[in-house]
Amino acid sequence: MNITQERIDDLNAVLKVSITPSDYKQPVDDALRKYSKKAKMPGFRPGMVPMNLVRKMYGKAVLADELNRLVAESVDKYITENKIEILGNPLPKAENEIDMNWENPVDFEFSFDMGLAPQFDLVLPPPHDFTYYEIEVSDADINTEVERLQRRHGDYINPEISDAECSLYGTFQELDASGQPLEGGITNQSFMLMDKVKDPEIKNSLIGLKSGDQVVFSPFAALQNKEEVKYLLGLKNEDGTDTNKPYRFTLERINKVTLAALNT
């Protein structure tokens, strides 16, 4: 058996495996003898079928199996011993054809395409000093994060009385100078989170409410954030409405998140 490697370029090569009858004859004969002990044919006792008939029946299949085994083992051994770094596995070329001629044993040649791993030099940058930071997390930060997670995984309830941790759903109505709903004015239903209310006096007026109760206040004075006020009143970005005017808020529903229990 002879194996040669032909380099096509830096990334491709062809591996050729030449096998002579002396390489495969003995393994094939041994395999056929095993078959002859099990072969059954009318007119012959089990295990007594003549070798020439066994060869005629099983010879081509046995030869193909032995050639596949010999080639696979020799290719793997060659690649390992020569430390060839390849990508994937060698691929048999399409022209690999076998002439099954038992009368005149022949030499066989198998060719395989191989993808070679590229060679490169890794140049590392010069050593560099980095600042190592030790991060200290305060108990307050930990408690805040724990509470955030508890709220995230908590349950929603609808209490009858509002408190400082609720969200209030209801209707905002724009009022005129006399404190009555302005004809053609803004009316909008939305949620208001109590923790968004910055004015302490207005926040206190929103605590202890039940469904149907009404409170008059300026949304901008309460939230002190123009974008959040626009959400409450359903205003578009280009709307120039005065958000500092008093509005009547009628409470319709109270929502609250109960904190999820801490467990191990």
XYZ file of N, CA and C in Angstrom:
792
model
N 0.851 -1.192 0.000
C 0.000 0.000 0.000
C 0.883 1.237 0.000
N 0.471 2.210 -0.810
C 1.241 3.441 -0.910
C 0.287 4.628 -0.841
N 0.658 5.633 -0.030
C -0.180 6.834 0.111
C 0.667 8.049 -0.220
N 0.155 8.901 -1.088
C 0.855 10.124 -1.454
C -0.081 11.313 -1.308
N 0.520 12.470 -1.054
C -0.252 13.703 -0.902
C 0.183 14.709 -1.960
N -0.773 15.263 -2.669
C -0.494 16.250 -3.709
C -1.121 17.581 -3.293
N -0.275 18.565 -3.028
C -0.770 19.883 -2.614
C -1.257 20.662 -3.823
N -2.495 21.100 -3.776
C -3.061 21.928 -4.847
C -2.741 23.391 -4.584
N -3.008 23.831 -3.377
C -2.655 25.175 -2.934
C -2.554 25.135 -1.417
N -2.538 26.310 -0.779
C -2.355 26.351 0.673
C -3.517 25.724 1.438
N -4.676 25.634 0.800
C -5.863 25.167 1.512
C -6.447 23.877 0.951
N -5.861 23.338 -0.105
C -6.422 22.146 -0.729
C -5.325 21.161 -1.088
N -5.653 19.871 -0.934
C -4.721 18.807 -1.284
C -5.509 17.581 -1.709
N -4.836 16.684 -2.456
C -5.434 15.425 -2.867
C -4.606 14.291 -2.277
N -5.286 13.384 -1.593
C -4.623 12.224 -1.012
C -4.934 11.012 -1.877
N -3.881 10.309 -2.328
C -4.047 9.136 -3.201
C -3.574 7.891 -2.462
N -4.441 6.876 -2.455
C -4.143 5.616 -1.787
C -4.100 4.512 -2.834
N -2.937 3.862 -2.978
C -2.765 2.763 -3.940
C -2.737 1.450 -3.172
N -3.597 0.502 -3.592
C -3.696 -0.796 -2.931
C -3.430 -1.894 -3.955
N -2.571 -2.820 -3.605
C -2.237 -3.949 -4.483
C -2.929 -5.208 -3.972
N -3.008 -6.244 -4.797
C -3.637 -7.500 -4.342
C -3.021 -8.051 -3.069
N -1.725 -7.826 -2.869
C -1.097 -8.344 -1.651
C -1.649 -7.684 -0.399
N -2.244 -6.465 -0.549
C -2.810 -5.767 0.598
C -4.176 -6.327 0.982
N -4.972 -6.716 -0.020
C -6.341 -7.105 0.286
C -6.626 -8.592 0.125
N -5.735 -9.382 -0.533
C -6.035 -10.781 -0.814
C -6.242 -11.581 0.468
N -5.321 -11.493 1.432
C -5.431 -12.297 2.650
C -6.673 -11.940 3.457
N -6.962 -10.647 3.724
C -8.194 -10.328 4.461
C -9.448 -10.810 3.746
N -9.472 -10.713 2.411
C -10.649 -11.178 1.662
C -10.800 -12.684 1.788
N -9.694 -13.436 1.638
C -9.757 -14.891 1.758
C -10.224 -15.306 3.145
N -9.738 -14.612 4.184
C -10.150 -14.941 5.553
C -11.649 -14.707 5.741
N -12.133 -13.598 5.194
C -13.559 -13.302 5.319
C -14.406 -14.323 4.565
N -13.949 -14.752 3.379
C -14.704 -15.745 2.610
C -14.736 -17.095 3.305
N -13.646 -17.459 3.989
C -13.639 -18.713 4.722
C -14.676 -18.700 5.850
N -14.832 -17.528 6.490
C -15.853 -17.414 7.529
C -17.246 -17.582 6.923
N -17.453 -16.974 5.733
C -18.734 -17.116 5.055
C -19.010 -18.570 4.702
N -17.933 -19.309 4.257
C -18.133 -20.693 3.811
C -18.628 -21.585 4.938
N -18.281 -21.258 6.185
C -18.722 -22.070 7.310
C -20.204 -21.866 7.614
N -20.772 -20.759 7.135
C -22.172 -20.462 7.402
C -23.041 -20.589 6.163
N -22.396 -20.684 4.975
C -23.159 -20.667 3.722
C -24.056 -21.889 3.595
N -25.262 -21.675 3.071
C -26.208 -22.758 2.810
C -26.578 -22.724 1.334
N -26.541 -23.897 0.704
C -26.861 -23.995 -0.710
C -27.464 -25.379 -0.959
N -28.539 -25.431 -1.754
C -29.147 -26.748 -2.032
C -28.111 -27.719 -2.617
N -28.088 -28.958 -2.098
C -27.168 -29.985 -2.580
C -25.901 -30.079 -1.765
N -25.711 -29.150 -0.825
C -24.503 -29.173 0.003
C -24.907 -29.095 1.468
N -24.152 -29.813 2.283
C -24.375 -29.719 3.705
C -23.888 -28.356 4.209
N -24.491 -27.833 5.285
C -24.048 -26.535 5.819
C -22.562 -26.552 6.127
N -21.861 -25.520 5.657
C -20.436 -25.401 5.875
C -19.582 -26.171 4.889
N -20.235 -26.862 3.930
C -19.476 -27.668 2.962
C -19.600 -27.123 1.544
N -20.082 -25.893 1.388
C -20.197 -25.289 0.058
C -18.796 -25.006 -0.464
N -18.478 -25.404 -1.708
C -17.141 -25.172 -2.256
C -16.766 -23.686 -2.246
N -15.469 -23.426 -2.031
C -14.985 -22.056 -1.928
C -15.244 -21.256 -3.187
N -15.138 -21.913 -4.372
C -15.346 -21.163 -5.609
C -16.778 -20.659 -5.723
N -17.741 -21.461 -5.190
C -19.129 -20.994 -5.211
C -19.338 -19.872 -4.187
N -18.689 -20.006 -3.016
C -18.784 -18.943 -2.008
C -18.190 -17.654 -2.546
N -17.069 -17.785 -3.243
C -16.435 -16.599 -3.817
C -17.341 -15.949 -4.862
N -18.019 -16.794 -5.652
C -18.901 -16.270 -6.697
C -20.094 -15.549 -6.079
N -20.595 -16.107 -4.962
C -21.781 -15.520 -4.320
C -21.453 -14.246 -3.528
N -20.369 -14.261 -2.776
C -20.086 -13.184 -1.835
C -18.828 -12.386 -2.142
N -18.082 -12.791 -3.171
C -16.775 -12.187 -3.401
C -16.779 -10.681 -3.573
N -17.682 -10.168 -4.406
C -17.674 -8.729 -4.665
C -18.015 -7.925 -3.408
N -18.989 -8.420 -2.662
C -19.382 -7.690 -1.446
C -18.260 -7.699 -0.418
N -17.602 -8.884 -0.270
C -16.501 -8.975 0.684
C -15.348 -8.079 0.268
N -15.018 -8.071 -1.021
C -13.936 -7.218 -1.510
C -14.228 -5.751 -1.237
N -15.457 -5.334 -1.539
C -15.828 -3.932 -1.304
C -15.692 -3.561 0.172
N -16.159 -4.449 1.069
C -16.062 -4.174 2.509
C -14.606 -4.062 2.957
N -13.759 -4.989 2.493
C -12.363 -4.982 2.912
C -11.617 -3.773 2.364
N -11.921 -3.403 1.118
C -11.264 -2.224 0.544
C -11.672 -0.964 1.310
N -12.949 -0.853 1.634
C -13.408 0.313 2.407
C -12.706 0.376 3.761
N -12.580 -0.785 4.405
C -11.930 -0.814 5.716
C -10.459 -0.448 5.608
N -9.770 -1.045 4.639
C -8.344 -0.785 4.476
C -8.075 0.679 4.151
N -8.866 1.220 3.246
C -8.659 2.613 2.837
C -8.943 3.559 4.006
N -10.052 3.342 4.715
C -10.410 4.229 5.831
C -9.333 4.204 6.912
N -8.862 2.997 7.255
C -7.837 2.890 8.289
C -6.526 3.515 7.854
N -6.157 3.308 6.606
C -4.876 3.841 6.138
C -4.913 5.363 6.031
N -6.035 5.930 5.598
C -6.160 7.385 5.495
C -6.095 8.025 6.884
N -6.833 7.478 7.840
C -6.807 8.016 9.204
C -5.399 7.936 9.795
N -4.737 6.796 9.584
C -3.399 6.619 10.126
C -2.407 7.582 9.497
N -2.528 7.790 8.180
C -1.614 8.698 7.481
C -1.779 10.133 7.993
N -3.027 10.569 8.128
C -3.295 11.937 8.589
C -2.772 12.128 10.016
N -2.979 11.108 10.871
C -2.531 11.213 12.261
C -1.014 11.226 12.362
N -0.356 10.281 11.673
C 1.103 10.177 11.774
C 1.807 11.377 11.179
N 1.242 11.970 10.134
C 1.872 13.122 9.485
C 1.370 14.455 10.042
N 0.495 14.372 11.055
C -0.015 15.569 11.750
C -0.567 16.598 10.757
N -1.413 16.112 9.872
C -2.046 16.993 8.885
C -3.306 17.587 9.515
N -3.393 18.883 9.563
C -4.561 19.561 10.113
C -5.542 19.830 8.984
N -6.693 19.164 9.046
C -7.677 19.288 7.973
C -8.974 19.860 8.525
N -9.779 20.360 7.601
C -11.110 20.867 7.930
C -12.132 19.821 7.486
N -12.915 19.314 8.431
C -13.886 18.283 8.086
C -13.208 16.948 7.857
N -13.729 16.176 6.916
C -13.211 14.856 6.595
C -12.802 14.799 5.119
N -11.842 13.923 4.762
C -11.493 13.749 3.347
C -12.706 13.273 2.556
N -12.882 13.826 1.358
C -14.036 13.479 0.518
C -13.582 12.651 -0.666
N -14.179 11.450 -0.870
C -13.789 10.624 -2.023
C -14.081 11.357 -3.330
N -13.158 11.255 -4.263
C -13.368 11.883 -5.560
C -14.306 11.023 -6.401
N -15.003 11.667 -7.321
C -16.018 10.969 -8.117
C -15.423 9.888 -9.007
N -14.157 10.012 -9.389
C -13.568 9.039 -10.315
C -13.123 7.755 -9.639
N -13.374 7.611 -8.341
C -13.010 6.356 -7.666
C -13.925 5.237 -8.152
N -13.429 4.369 -9.006
C -14.205 3.251 -9.531
C -13.409 1.973 -9.354
N -14.097 0.892 -9.072
C -13.438 -0.396 -8.824
C -13.859 -1.397 -9.885
N -12.890 -2.056 -10.499
C -13.147 -3.120 -11.469
C -13.079 -4.453 -10.746
N -14.241 -5.057 -10.504
C -14.295 -6.307 -9.757
C -13.911 -7.478 -10.661
N -12.664 -7.651 -10.910
C -12.171 -8.723 -11.771
C -11.420 -9.741 -10.914
N -12.092 -10.870 -10.602
C -11.471 -11.864 -9.726
C -10.454 -12.735 -10.455
N -10.618 -12.856 -11.745
C -9.685 -13.700 -12.492
C -8.311 -13.047 -12.561
N -8.289 -11.738 -12.667
C -7.028 -11.000 -12.760
C -7.018 -9.908 -11.697
N -6.557 -10.225 -10.486
C -6.508 -9.213 -9.417
C -5.746 -7.976 -9.880
N -6.279 -6.818 -9.535
C -5.715 -5.560 -10.013
C -5.316 -4.668 -8.848
N -4.570 -3.619 -9.194
C -4.272 -2.573 -8.220
C -5.421 -1.567 -8.226
N -5.715 -1.024 -7.072
C -6.773 -0.020 -6.951
C -6.154 1.276 -6.447
N -6.683 2.377 -6.949
C -6.238 3.690 -6.476
C -7.459 4.524 -6.105
N -7.411 5.082 -4.919
C -8.497 5.920 -4.419
C -7.953 7.320 -4.166
N -8.727 8.316 -4.576
C -8.311 9.706 -4.391
C -9.310 10.427 -3.487
N -8.778 11.292 -2.628
C -9.618 12.041 -1.685
C -9.235 13.514 -1.722
N -10.255 14.371 -1.753
C -10.024 15.814 -1.625
C -9.956 16.160 -0.143
N -8.948 16.941 0.221
C -8.808 17.365 1.617
C -8.762 18.883 1.709
N -9.511 19.427 2.657
C -9.425 20.852 2.971
C -8.443 21.054 4.103
N -7.404 21.815 3.860
C -6.347 22.009 4.851
C -6.647 23.223 5.729
N -6.370 23.072 7.004
C -6.548 24.197 7.919
C -5.529 25.280 7.593
N -5.953 26.530 7.482
C -5.004 27.605 7.145
C -3.972 27.815 8.245
N -2.799 28.166 7.842
C -1.723 28.454 8.778
C -1.608 29.969 8.973
N -1.508 30.399 10.192
C -1.380 31.830 10.455
C -0.618 32.039 11.753
N -0.045 33.197 11.868
C 0.679 33.578 13.081
C -0.172 34.549 13.881
N -0.398 34.225 15.120
C -1.180 35.084 15.996
C -0.240 36.023 16.734
N -0.372 37.300 16.424
C 0.469 38.308 17.063
C -0.344 39.001 18.150
N 0.054 38.804 19.378
C -0.662 39.403 20.499
C -0.165 40.817 20.755
N -1.030 41.693 21.195
C -0.603 43.063 21.508
C 0.299 43.048 22.748
N 1.046 44.105 22.949
C 1.911 44.170 24.134
C 1.084 44.157 25.414
N 1.664 43.748 26.514
C 0.924 43.709 27.794
C 0.353 45.083 28.135
N -0.805 45.045 28.760
C -1.462 46.299 29.129
C -2.029 46.170 30.536
N -1.900 47.229 31.301
C -2.446 47.239 32.654
C -3.886 47.717 32.634
N -4.734 47.008 33.336
C -6.139 47.370 33.426
C -6.486 47.659 34.882
N -7.373 48.593 35.057
C -7.820 48.944 36.401
C -8.813 47.900 36.892
N -8.563 47.392 38.056
C -9.467 46.405 38.652
C -10.355 47.110 39.675
N -11.664 47.016 39.448
C -12.610 47.687 40.326
C -13.278 46.666 41.254
N -13.356 47.009 42.488
C -14.117 46.222 43.443
C -15.442 46.942 43.690
N -16.505 46.325 43.251
C -17.831 46.943 43.344
C -18.468 46.564 44.676
N -18.861 47.567 45.408
C -19.561 47.336 46.670
C -21.041 47.659 46.486
N -21.863 46.713 46.820
C -23.315 46.887 46.695
C -23.884 47.108 48.087
N -24.566 48.211 48.247
C -25.122 48.541 49.563
C -26.360 47.690 49.854
N -26.696 47.604 51.119
C -27.909 46.880 51.517
C -29.150 47.520 50.909
N -29.124 48.853 50.793
C -30.271 49.543 50.214
C -30.469 49.142 48.753
N -29.363 49.038 47.996
C -29.466 48.625 46.589
C -29.992 47.200 46.482
N -29.518 46.336 47.368
C -29.980 44.942 47.340
C -31.464 44.867 47.654
N -31.890 45.615 48.664
C -33.305 45.595 49.041
C -34.184 46.144 47.927
N -33.699 47.181 47.244
C -34.460 47.753 46.128
C -34.621 46.744 45.000
N -33.551 46.029 44.684
C -33.615 45.039 43.611
C -34.516 43.869 44.000
N -34.437 43.451 45.262
C -35.292 42.358 45.730
C -36.761 42.758 45.628
N -37.064 43.982 46.034
C -38.451 44.440 45.959
C -38.922 44.544 44.517
N -38.033 44.981 43.631
C -38.398 45.059 42.204
C -38.754 43.682 41.665
N -37.983 42.672 42.039
C -38.267 41.311 41.588
C -39.543 40.777 42.221
N -39.787 41.137 43.471
C -41.019 40.704 44.118
C -42.238 41.296 43.417
N -42.132 42.553 43.033
C -43.240 43.182 42.325
C -43.433 42.551 40.945
N -42.319 42.263 40.294
C -42.394 41.687 38.942
C -43.109 40.344 38.946
N -42.886 39.567 40.007
C -43.487 38.236 40.074
C -44.670 38.166 41.039
N -45.162 39.327 41.439
C -46.284 39.340 42.373
C -47.627 39.148 41.679
N -48.704 39.197 42.467
C -50.071 39.020 41.954
C -50.797 40.367 41.942
N -51.714 40.514 40.974
C -52.522 41.730 40.879
C -53.805 41.553 41.688
N -54.130 42.582 42.482
C -55.386 42.574 43.229
C -56.085 43.916 42.980
N -57.350 43.971 43.379
C -58.145 45.207 43.233
C -58.715 45.586 44.591
N -57.912 46.306 45.401
C -58.406 46.702 46.729
C -59.534 47.719 46.616
N -60.303 47.827 47.680
C -61.431 48.769 47.679
C -60.968 50.185 47.978
N -59.876 50.357 48.737
C -59.389 51.668 49.145
C -57.983 51.874 48.597
N -57.715 53.053 48.052
C -56.409 53.346 47.477
C -55.386 53.651 48.556
N -54.108 53.339 48.229
C -53.018 53.711 49.115
C -51.850 54.195 48.255
N -50.708 54.442 48.878
C -49.574 55.052 48.174
C -48.892 54.097 47.201
N -49.251 52.810 47.206
C -48.612 51.844 46.337
C -49.540 51.346 45.235
N -50.646 52.020 45.041
C -51.634 51.594 44.046
C -51.403 52.275 42.705
N -52.117 51.785 41.717
C -52.292 52.518 40.473
C -53.787 52.750 40.312
N -54.151 53.966 39.881
C -55.548 54.370 39.821
C -55.998 54.484 38.370
N -57.133 53.855 38.072
C -57.699 53.957 36.719
C -58.988 54.753 36.805
N -59.088 55.762 35.941
C -60.292 56.567 35.956
C -60.338 57.549 34.806
N -61.250 58.510 34.911
C -61.501 59.466 33.826
C -61.057 60.861 34.246
N -60.272 61.517 33.365
C -59.865 62.911 33.558
C -60.784 63.805 32.723
N -61.336 64.843 33.344
C -62.199 65.808 32.650
C -61.652 67.217 32.850
N -61.462 67.921 31.756
C -60.993 69.306 31.837
C -62.118 70.189 32.378
N -61.784 71.107 33.291
C -62.777 71.971 33.929
C -62.647 73.411 33.438
N -63.761 74.134 33.521
C -63.720 75.556 33.161
C -63.430 76.381 34.411
N -63.521 77.691 34.280
C -63.171 78.580 35.395
C -64.104 78.411 36.592
N -65.329 77.909 36.329
C -66.292 77.747 37.422
C -66.203 76.369 38.068
N -65.250 75.536 37.584
C -65.088 74.206 38.163
C -66.004 73.165 37.572
N -66.660 73.481 36.438
C -67.532 72.537 35.762
C -66.819 71.972 34.524
N -67.217 70.738 34.077
C -66.604 70.166 32.871
C -66.699 71.131 31.702
N -65.550 71.389 31.060
C -65.480 72.327 29.943
C -66.113 71.691 28.713
N -67.066 72.447 28.106
C -67.722 71.938 26.909
C -66.699 71.822 25.775
N -66.579 70.615 25.206
C -65.594 70.381 24.141
C -64.184 70.205 24.665
N -64.063 70.158 26.009
C -62.733 70.007 26.594
C -62.231 68.567 26.541
N -61.101 68.350 27.159
C -60.450 67.046 27.126
C -61.096 66.106 28.122
N -61.397 64.897 27.661
C -61.868 63.813 28.512
C -61.090 62.563 28.111
N -60.481 61.913 29.094
C -59.668 60.739 28.751
C -59.590 59.774 29.924
N -59.636 58.491 29.623
C -59.495 57.446 30.625
C -58.073 56.889 30.569
N -57.433 56.745 31.725
C -56.065 56.215 31.751
C -55.694 55.790 33.164
N -54.517 55.138 33.266
C -53.952 54.713 34.548
C -53.008 55.792 35.065
N -52.992 55.961 36.376
C -52.043 56.863 37.012
C -51.374 56.102 38.159
N -50.054 56.004 38.099
C -49.309 55.316 39.150
C -49.062 56.273 40.305
N -49.364 55.821 41.505
C -49.215 56.692 42.663
C -47.751 57.077 42.903
N -46.824 56.162 42.576
C -45.424 56.509 42.821
C -44.893 57.522 41.822
N -45.705 57.875 40.791
C -45.321 58.924 39.849
C -45.756 60.306 40.322
N -46.639 60.360 41.300
C -47.156 61.641 41.785
C -46.103 62.274 42.689
N -45.614 63.473 42.274
C -44.535 64.140 43.004
C -45.044 65.105 44.084
N -46.169 65.751 43.831
C -46.683 66.743 44.781
C -47.275 66.027 45.996
N -46.729 66.255 47.187
C -47.202 65.515 48.376
C -48.656 65.817 48.730
N -49.108 67.060 48.539
C -50.487 67.408 48.886
C -51.474 66.689 47.981
N -51.172 66.672 46.664
C -52.057 65.973 45.726
C -52.015 64.474 45.994
N -50.827 63.955 46.307
C -50.714 62.519 46.570
C -51.565 62.120 47.767
N -51.543 62.934 48.808
C -52.371 62.634 49.988
C -53.851 62.644 49.648
N -54.239 63.525 48.717
C -55.663 63.604 48.351
C -56.117 62.376 47.567
N -55.149 61.624 47.009
C -55.488 60.435 46.221
C -55.447 59.159 47.048
N -55.051 59.275 48.325
C -54.999 58.120 49.208
C -56.303 58.014 49.985
N -56.823 56.801 50.132
C -58.063 56.587 50.867
C -59.299 56.713 50.001
N -59.121 56.752 48.678
C -60.272 56.859 47.779
C -60.855 55.478 47.497
N -62.137 55.472 47.091
C -62.791 54.250 46.629
C -63.434 54.542 45.285
N -63.836 53.485 44.603
C -64.409 53.641 43.273
C -65.579 54.621 43.306
N -65.559 55.571 42.364
C -66.614 56.582 42.269
C -66.233 57.909 42.881
N -65.187 57.953 43.711
C -64.758 59.213 44.321
C -64.107 60.104 43.268
N -64.182 61.430 43.522
C -63.641 62.412 42.588
C -62.652 63.328 43.294
N -61.593 63.732 42.561
C -60.584 64.644 43.077
C -60.254 65.639 41.970
N -60.093 66.909 42.322
C -59.729 67.937 41.347
C -58.287 68.357 41.606
N -57.458 68.308 40.546
C -56.062 68.736 40.684
C -55.477 68.992 39.308
N -54.334 69.638 39.303
C -53.617 69.887 38.059
C -52.710 68.686 37.756
N -52.881 67.988 36.620
C -52.028 66.835 36.288
C -50.542 67.195 36.236
N -50.236 68.396 35.722
C -48.824 68.757 35.633
C -48.241 69.023 37.017
N -49.014 69.656 37.873
C -48.527 69.892 39.238
C -48.331 68.575 39.969
N -49.165 67.578 39.640
C -49.076 66.284 40.314
C -47.850 65.498 39.851
N -47.654 65.407 38.546
C -46.589 64.545 38.008
C -45.302 65.305 37.715
N -45.423 66.571 37.380
C -44.263 67.416 37.068
C -43.426 66.825 35.923
N -44.130 66.216 35.002
C -43.483 65.630 33.823
C -44.448 65.754 32.656
N -44.084 66.579 31.676
C -44.999 66.893 30.589
C -45.362 65.653 29.767
N -44.404 64.768 29.510
C -44.682 63.584 28.690
C -45.661 62.652 29.392
N -45.504 62.472 30.707
C -46.422 61.610 31.437
C -47.809 62.226 31.512
N -47.874 63.549 31.588
C -49.176 64.224 31.596
C -49.874 64.035 30.255
N -49.124 64.105 29.156
C -49.714 63.882 27.843
C -50.313 62.480 27.743
N -49.631 61.497 28.366
C -50.177 60.125 28.360
C -51.485 60.086 29.148
N -51.504 60.727 30.331
C -52.717 60.711 31.144
C -53.905 61.306 30.405
N -53.660 62.390 29.682
C -54.751 63.128 29.043
C -54.983 62.695 27.597
N -54.159 61.734 27.093
C -54.341 61.253 25.726
C -54.002 62.291 24.686
N -53.007 63.155 24.961
C -52.645 64.227 24.051
C -51.583 63.756 23.058
N -51.618 64.290 21.852
C -50.588 64.022 20.863
C -49.401 64.944 21.110
N -48.274 64.591 20.568
C -47.056 65.371 20.791
C -47.200 66.813 20.342
N -47.929 66.993 19.236
C -48.028 68.350 18.713
C -49.153 69.146 19.367
N -49.903 68.528 20.265
C -51.020 69.205 20.909
C -50.485 70.271 21.862
N -50.979 71.498 21.746
C -50.500 72.608 22.568
C -51.389 72.888 23.769
N -52.173 71.904 24.193
C -53.103 72.104 25.307
C -52.368 72.467 26.593
N -52.949 73.369 27.379
C -52.382 73.759 28.658
C -52.626 72.639 29.661
N -51.552 71.919 30.044
C -51.692 70.779 30.950
C -51.648 71.201 32.408
N -51.526 72.514 32.664
C -51.437 72.991 34.038
C -52.799 73.393 34.595
N -53.847 73.202 33.794
C -55.198 73.549 34.222
C -55.740 72.479 35.175
N -56.741 72.798 35.952
C -57.341 71.784 36.832
C -58.197 70.783 36.052
N -58.136 69.557 36.481
C -58.939 68.478 35.890
C -59.626 67.727 37.019
N -60.807 67.215 36.713
C -61.513 66.363 37.666
C -61.186 64.911 37.332
N -60.701 64.200 38.357
C -60.389 62.782 38.174
C -61.422 61.955 38.903
N -62.149 61.079 38.179
C -63.146 60.185 38.759
C -62.571 58.777 38.804
N -62.403 58.256 40.005
C -61.794 56.938 40.178
C -62.784 55.837 39.802
N -62.303 54.891 38.972
C -63.156 53.779 38.544
C -62.630 52.421 39.005
N -61.312 52.290 39.104
C -60.763 50.991 39.524
C -59.414 51.196 40.183
N -59.133 50.385 41.201
C -57.856 50.440 41.913
C -57.095 49.139 41.643
N -55.865 49.261 41.219
C -55.013 48.101 40.990
C -53.820 48.139 41.940
N -53.373 46.964 42.342
C -52.212 46.898 43.218
C -51.509 45.565 43.010
N -50.169 45.587 43.104
C -49.374 44.367 42.974
C -48.924 43.946 44.357
N -49.277 42.727 44.749
C -48.779 42.201 46.022
C -47.395 41.607 45.798
N -46.507 41.799 46.711
C -45.149 41.315 46.578
C -45.106 39.797 46.669
N -44.357 39.201 45.744
C -44.183 37.745 45.776
C -43.393 37.351 47.021
N -43.734 36.197 47.568
C -43.050 35.736 48.796
C -41.614 35.340 48.479
N -40.725 35.611 49.427
C -39.336 35.190 49.307
C -39.200 33.773 49.818
N -38.585 32.929 49.001
C -38.377 31.553 49.426
C -37.056 31.051 48.890
N -36.631 29.895 49.353
C -35.333 29.343 48.935
C -35.545 28.319 47.856
